[in-house]
Amino acid sequence: MITTDLMKISENQGSSCGDSSRITTVVSSDLSSVGNECSLTSYTESPGGNRYYIPSSVGDLSIPFTNQVFESFDKGYKFYKDYGRLGGFSVRKATEKRDDDDDKTILLKHFVCSREGFNDPKDYSVNKVVKRRRTASQRCGCKAKMVLKYMVGGQYFVLSFIELHNHPLASETGRQFLRVNREMNINLRNIVFDSSKVKIGCSRSFSFAKELAGGYSNVGATLRDFRNFNRDLKAFVGEKDGQMLIDKFKVNQENSQSFYFAYDVDSVGHITKLFWADPIGRRNFEVYGDAVSFDATFDTNKYNMIFAPFTGVDKHEKCVTFAACLLSQESIEDYTWAFNQFVKAMGRNPVVIITDQCAAMKVAIPASFSSKNGVIASKHRLCMWHIIQKFPVKLGNHLCKEIDFMEKMKKYIWSSNLEIHEFEEGWEAIIKEFKLEGNKWLSDMYAIRSSWIPAYFRDEPMFGLLRTTSRSESENFFFGQFHKQGDNLCEFWIRFQTAMERQRNETATLDHESKCTTPTTISTWYIEDDAADLFTRAIFYRYQEEIIRSCLDMQIKRMSEEVDGVTHLEIRDVKVKDKIFKVFVSKNHAVCSCKKFVMCGIVCRHAFCGLKQISVTKFPRSLVLNRWMKIADSGTSSNSLAVSNDYFKMEQISLKLTNIWFDFRKAVNKAGVQVDRLDYVHNTITQLNKDLDDCGDVVEFTKKDHMAAMVGEQPVGELTVLPPNVCKNKGNYFKRLISEREKVVTKSKKRIRKCKKCNATTHDSRTCSKKQNVGTKEQQKAVD
């Protein structure tokens, strides 16, 4: 019975998979083929019982032979590598002999199987415990090799060729893992590099390469090769990080005079501050630079330098980046330097700049954005959201969340329709009602009310466009899709350029939609059709809402006779209680007491109601701001965007390689599974390779050359700019310092563990004293 079962198991395991030559019982001194090796390997046995393997799937034209002549050393090496690739073994270079002359010509060279020789065993002391990695060696003393010898005229001939291997050769499925079949060629390196620009790691880029190639065996490299190249790319930059980025900025400035950058170093030479603004960003500031949001709570590099972009709002109501800076510290000196460079690059101050309540910014902004250089000083506005978030912390949750204090306070804090005296009267009334006259924090917030309350921003143009730093928060999230915390400066700059390309491509898409499409109008008022022709789609929809509300929600309380072409109206808005809006309209202009057009550049519904009453059918051109129009960015002065022809050379090469690869895949797909068509494609490619070989020696584009083209040339000579030191700041996106309040809130959200025996929170059931007492009583009962 047992013998029968063993025979069945033996029959089941005697399949053709695996290395069947090791289980065969055939003993022969002739060449034979066994099992799975029949397509790749023939073996012979010596009189001593040792097996020697010969590649059998190699064509006669691909097998080396003695006295075979090659035109050059590289062609001989390539021929033997191709032989090993087809035969199922890897090749490496071994012993060589060179001439003593100046050019060191190779006179003799051995090419051996990768499993030649043996690893030297390490002598570990018995008494010494050494923790070592679990590694495996492929060396087995294989003698297969090919020896090339130099001939007069620069040619080489095969002096010796040993074909036999003392180990099984790789199977069909294992050939893809041979080193001779693994090479990170230009196409694969481009895949890794281009994927990293959009925050795609090596694992996903390897899977993507597999889909492009049609299978893992067709990729030509392994996941480890992908990761090793990414490692080598970082090592290529190394300590030259800062110098390489500055050199790249200098090249950009040479290619385009409108590119502006500045940097500062410490006494040793490490970068501490870096600012840049490209031509498109400077041009955008000319059009949309009336309101700027600045936030410094985001780090995107291994040095923990703060990345702080200058953000605005464009004609599509999308975020637009004017410039950016990297700062090592959040100090007054660093912010002052960055703001001064921003003014120098843009040529003027922004109308209003909005930040959080950073003490350093509070000092640096008035000093940098002042009127000392003959320009108009900027208005510094504080983010309302950050201040509102502090109310529960400073006043307590009972006051802010359990009673109607915040509901009453928000009516005066957030409203843009209140005059200054109305806000002050309402604030004082609420303070008295809830008896908060002695609260110091509220007194401090009231003292700086002109920096954050909307009522104080009603009289200056575009002061009300931004009320919070939400634009900067949106920018931080946007850049977080591209950057990694472990990036060096060169990688950071490459990812920043990719992010800018996406942002500007989205703007170009919206420009095309606005110019080539016409939004649907709702009313029969011709002024709506005029607005559709003038403004971008996002702004038109805002105007459309105002026009519709002017027809539905307005109640005219009084309308005067026309005097000097001006009509005075008093209008009640059903959406705003206890408020009468005064409107002065003419055929060419309109003014409303809500001052929405002054604050945001958008004509309000009250003004539209007045224009409708005097039968205006065409949008008054005095109420059209250039920043909201479809043609807003035409005619700006910063149009010198000239870039040299070599600037996008690598992008063009990468695109060409991608197109070649897809054309090849297209040809293979057309061939399908028909053998004759596949043979035609294979023969065509083989002939193409021969034709390229006959074209002469091509200058080798090495891995180092490729990495230099990706991240920049390595600097020559002594480094004058060193990479930044690792910084530690209070506001970091990934590793920011946590306040005590945040720690308490986070701890309160965790589930409290209780003892199952006594419900105490100081211990668990394993160490509960009651449990121990119960166990003692049970033991006593057992003894009794």
GROMACS .gro file of N, CA and C in nm, residues 193-201 234 245 249 274 276 297-309 321 323-326 472 474-503 733-734:
model
  195
  193PHE      N    1   1.227   5.863  -1.401
  193PHE     CA    2   1.244   6.006  -1.376
  193PHE      C    3   1.115   6.084  -1.398
  194ASP      N    4   1.046   6.057  -1.510
  194ASP     CA    5   0.923   6.129  -1.539
  194ASP      C    6   0.812   6.093  -1.440
  195SER      N    7   0.810   5.969  -1.394
  195SER     CA    8   0.709   5.930  -1.295
  195SER      C    9   0.732   6.000  -1.163
  196SER      N   10   0.859   6.020  -1.127
  196SER     CA   11   0.888   6.086  -1.000
  196SER      C   12   0.843   6.231  -1.001
  197LYS      N   13   0.830   6.292  -1.118
  197LYS     CA   14   0.785   6.431  -1.125
  197LYS      C   15   0.643   6.448  -1.074
  198VAL      N   16   0.562   6.345  -1.086
  198VAL     CA   17   0.423   6.352  -1.041
  198VAL      C   18   0.400   6.261  -0.921
  199LYS      N   19   0.507   6.239  -0.843
  199LYS     CA   20   0.500   6.168  -0.716
  199LYS      C   21   0.457   6.022  -0.733
  200ILE      N   22   0.506   5.959  -0.839
  200ILE     CA   23   0.485   5.816  -0.861
  200ILE      C   24   0.615   5.745  -0.828
  201GLY      N   25   0.611   5.653  -0.735
  201GLY     CA   26   0.730   5.584  -0.690
  201GLY      C   27   0.776   5.476  -0.786
  234LYS      N   28   1.995   6.016  -0.676
  234LYS     CA   29   2.018   6.097  -0.556
  234LYS      C   30   2.166   6.105  -0.523
  245LEU      N   31   2.168   7.353  -0.818
  245LEU     CA   32   2.045   7.431  -0.834
  245LEU      C   33   2.077   7.576  -0.871
  249PHE      N   34   1.969   7.777  -1.209
  249PHE     CA   35   1.903   7.908  -1.212
  249PHE      C   36   1.979   8.006  -1.301
  274LEU      N   37   1.637   8.133  -0.044
  274LEU     CA   38   1.633   8.121  -0.189
  274LEU      C   39   1.500   8.174  -0.239
  276TRP      N   40   1.281   8.289  -0.618
  276TRP     CA   41   1.280   8.288  -0.763
  276TRP      C   42   1.142   8.328  -0.814
  297THR      N   43   0.384   7.750   0.603
  297THR     CA   44   0.364   7.633   0.690
  297THR      C   45   0.377   7.504   0.610
  298PHE      N   46   0.465   7.502   0.512
  298PHE     CA   47   0.474   7.385   0.425
  298PHE      C   48   0.620   7.360   0.391
  299ASP      N   49   0.671   7.240   0.422
  299ASP     CA   50   0.807   7.204   0.384
  299ASP      C   51   0.803   7.083   0.292
  300THR      N   52   0.888   7.084   0.192
  300THR     CA   53   0.881   6.981   0.088
  300THR      C   54   1.019   6.931   0.051
  301ASN      N   55   1.113   6.931   0.141
  301ASN     CA   56   1.247   6.886   0.107
  301ASN      C   57   1.312   6.825   0.230
  302LYS      N   58   1.420   6.753   0.207
  302LYS     CA   59   1.484   6.680   0.317
  302LYS      C   60   1.554   6.772   0.415
  303TYR      N   61   1.573   6.898   0.378
  303TYR     CA   62   1.636   6.993   0.467
  303TYR      C   63   1.535   7.064   0.559
  304ASN      N   64   1.405   7.035   0.540
  304ASN     CA   65   1.298   7.097   0.619
  304ASN      C   66   1.293   7.249   0.601
  305MET      N   67   1.343   7.297   0.489
  305MET     CA   68   1.327   7.439   0.458
  305MET      C   69   1.181   7.467   0.425
  306ILE      N   70   1.134   7.582   0.468
  306ILE     CA   71   0.994   7.617   0.446
  306ILE      C   72   0.976   7.665   0.302
  307PHE      N   73   0.881   7.606   0.235
  307PHE     CA   74   0.845   7.647   0.099
  307PHE      C   75   0.724   7.740   0.109
  308ALA      N   76   0.741   7.864   0.068
  308ALA     CA   77   0.636   7.965   0.082
  308ALA      C   78   0.609   8.031  -0.053
  309PRO      N   79   0.502   7.994  -0.123
  309PRO     CA   80   0.469   8.059  -0.250
  309PRO      C   81   0.386   8.186  -0.227
  321THR      N   82   0.034   8.130  -0.902
  321THR     CA   83   0.158   8.147  -0.827
  321THR      C   84   0.244   8.254  -0.894
  323ALA      N   85   0.546   8.389  -0.736
  323ALA     CA   86   0.686   8.362  -0.704
  323ALA      C   87   0.687   8.266  -0.586
  324ALA      N   88   0.806   8.225  -0.544
  324ALA     CA   89   0.818   8.133  -0.431
  324ALA      C   90   0.954   8.152  -0.367
  325CYS      N   91   0.965   8.104  -0.245
  325CYS     CA   92   1.092   8.113  -0.173
  325CYS      C   93   1.108   7.993  -0.081
  326LEU      N   94   1.232   7.962  -0.050
  326LEU     CA   95   1.268   7.860   0.048
  326LEU      C   96   1.344   7.930   0.160
  472SER      N   97  -0.376   8.004   0.003
  472SER     CA   98  -0.247   7.943   0.034
  472SER      C   99  -0.263   7.799   0.080
  474SER      N  100  -0.493   7.601  -0.021
  474SER     CA  101  -0.520   7.526  -0.143
  474SER      C  102  -0.391   7.503  -0.222
  475GLU      N  103  -0.301   7.602  -0.225
  475GLU     CA  104  -0.173   7.585  -0.291
  475GLU      C  105  -0.089   7.478  -0.222
  476ASN      N  106  -0.092   7.475  -0.090
  476ASN     CA  107  -0.016   7.373  -0.016
  476ASN      C  108  -0.064   7.233  -0.053
  477PHE      N  109  -0.194   7.216  -0.063
  477PHE     CA  110  -0.248   7.086  -0.102
  477PHE      C  111  -0.208   7.053  -0.246
  478PHE      N  112  -0.210   7.153  -0.332
  478PHE     CA  113  -0.174   7.131  -0.473
  478PHE      C  114  -0.029   7.088  -0.486
  479PHE      N  115   0.062   7.158  -0.420
  479PHE     CA  116   0.203   7.122  -0.429
  479PHE      C  117   0.232   6.990  -0.358
  480GLY      N  118   0.149   6.955  -0.260
  480GLY     CA  119   0.167   6.827  -0.192
  480GLY      C  120   0.146   6.708  -0.283
  481GLN      N  121   0.079   6.727  -0.397
  481GLN     CA  122   0.058   6.619  -0.493
  481GLN      C  123   0.183   6.591  -0.576
  482PHE      N  124   0.283   6.677  -0.566
  482PHE     CA  125   0.404   6.661  -0.646
  482PHE      C  126   0.527   6.639  -0.560
  483HIS      N  127   0.536   6.707  -0.447
  483HIS     CA  128   0.659   6.707  -0.369
  483HIS      C  129   0.659   6.597  -0.264
  484LYS      N  130   0.779   6.557  -0.228
  484LYS     CA  131   0.801   6.464  -0.118
  484LYS      C  132   0.894   6.530  -0.017
  485GLN      N  133   0.880   6.488   0.107
  485GLN     CA  134   0.962   6.549   0.210
  485GLN      C  135   1.109   6.512   0.195
  486GLY      N  136   1.138   6.400   0.132
  486GLY     CA  137   1.277   6.356   0.118
  486GLY      C  138   1.347   6.408  -0.006
  487ASP      N  139   1.286   6.500  -0.078
  487ASP     CA  140   1.347   6.551  -0.201
  487ASP      C  141   1.467   6.640  -0.169
  488ASN      N  142   1.570   6.629  -0.252
  488ASN     CA  143   1.677   6.728  -0.245
  488ASN      C  144   1.635   6.851  -0.326
  489LEU      N  145   1.720   6.951  -0.330
  489LEU     CA  146   1.681   7.077  -0.395
  489LEU      C  147   1.661   7.060  -0.546
  490CYS      N  148   1.746   6.980  -0.610
  490CYS     CA  149   1.731   6.959  -0.754
  490CYS      C  150   1.599   6.887  -0.785
  491GLU      N  151   1.566   6.786  -0.707
  491GLU     CA  152   1.439   6.716  -0.726
  491GLU      C  153   1.322   6.809  -0.696
  492PHE      N  154   1.335   6.891  -0.592
  492PHE     CA  155   1.229   6.986  -0.560
  492PHE      C  156   1.203   7.081  -0.677
  493TRP      N  157   1.309   7.131  -0.738
  493TRP     CA  158   1.291   7.226  -0.848
  493TRP      C  159   1.226   7.158  -0.968
  494ILE      N  160   1.261   7.035  -0.997
  494ILE     CA  161   1.200   6.962  -1.109
  494ILE      C  162   1.052   6.940  -1.084
  495ARG      N  163   1.015   6.902  -0.961
  495ARG     CA  164   0.875   6.882  -0.928
  495ARG      C  165   0.799   7.014  -0.927
  496PHE      N  166   0.863   7.121  -0.884
  496PHE     CA  167   0.797   7.252  -0.886
  496PHE      C  168   0.765   7.293  -1.029
  497GLN      N  169   0.857   7.270  -1.121
  497GLN     CA  170   0.830   7.302  -1.261
  497GLN      C  171   0.714   7.220  -1.315
  498THR      N  172   0.707   7.092  -1.276
  498THR     CA  173   0.596   7.008  -1.320
  498THR      C  174   0.463   7.060  -1.265
  499ALA      N  175   0.463   7.103  -1.139
  499ALA     CA  176   0.341   7.158  -1.079
  499ALA      C  177   0.299   7.286  -1.151
  500MET      N  178   0.395   7.371  -1.184
  500MET     CA  179   0.362   7.494  -1.256
  500MET      C  180   0.307   7.464  -1.395
  501GLU      N  181   0.360   7.362  -1.460
  501GLU     CA  182   0.309   7.324  -1.591
  501GLU      C  183   0.164   7.280  -1.583
  502ARG      N  184   0.130   7.205  -1.478
  502ARG     CA  185  -0.010   7.164  -1.464
  502ARG      C  186  -0.099   7.284  -1.434
  503GLN      N  187  -0.055   7.372  -1.343
  503GLN     CA  188  -0.136   7.489  -1.309
  503GLN      C  189  -0.161   7.575  -1.432
  733TYR      N  190   0.452   7.121   0.730
  733TYR     CA  191   0.334   7.046   0.686
  733TYR      C  192   0.341   6.900   0.731
  734PHE      N  193   0.460   6.840   0.726
  734PHE     CA  194   0.473   6.699   0.758
  734PHE      C  195   0.507   6.677   0.906
   0.00000   0.00000   0.00000
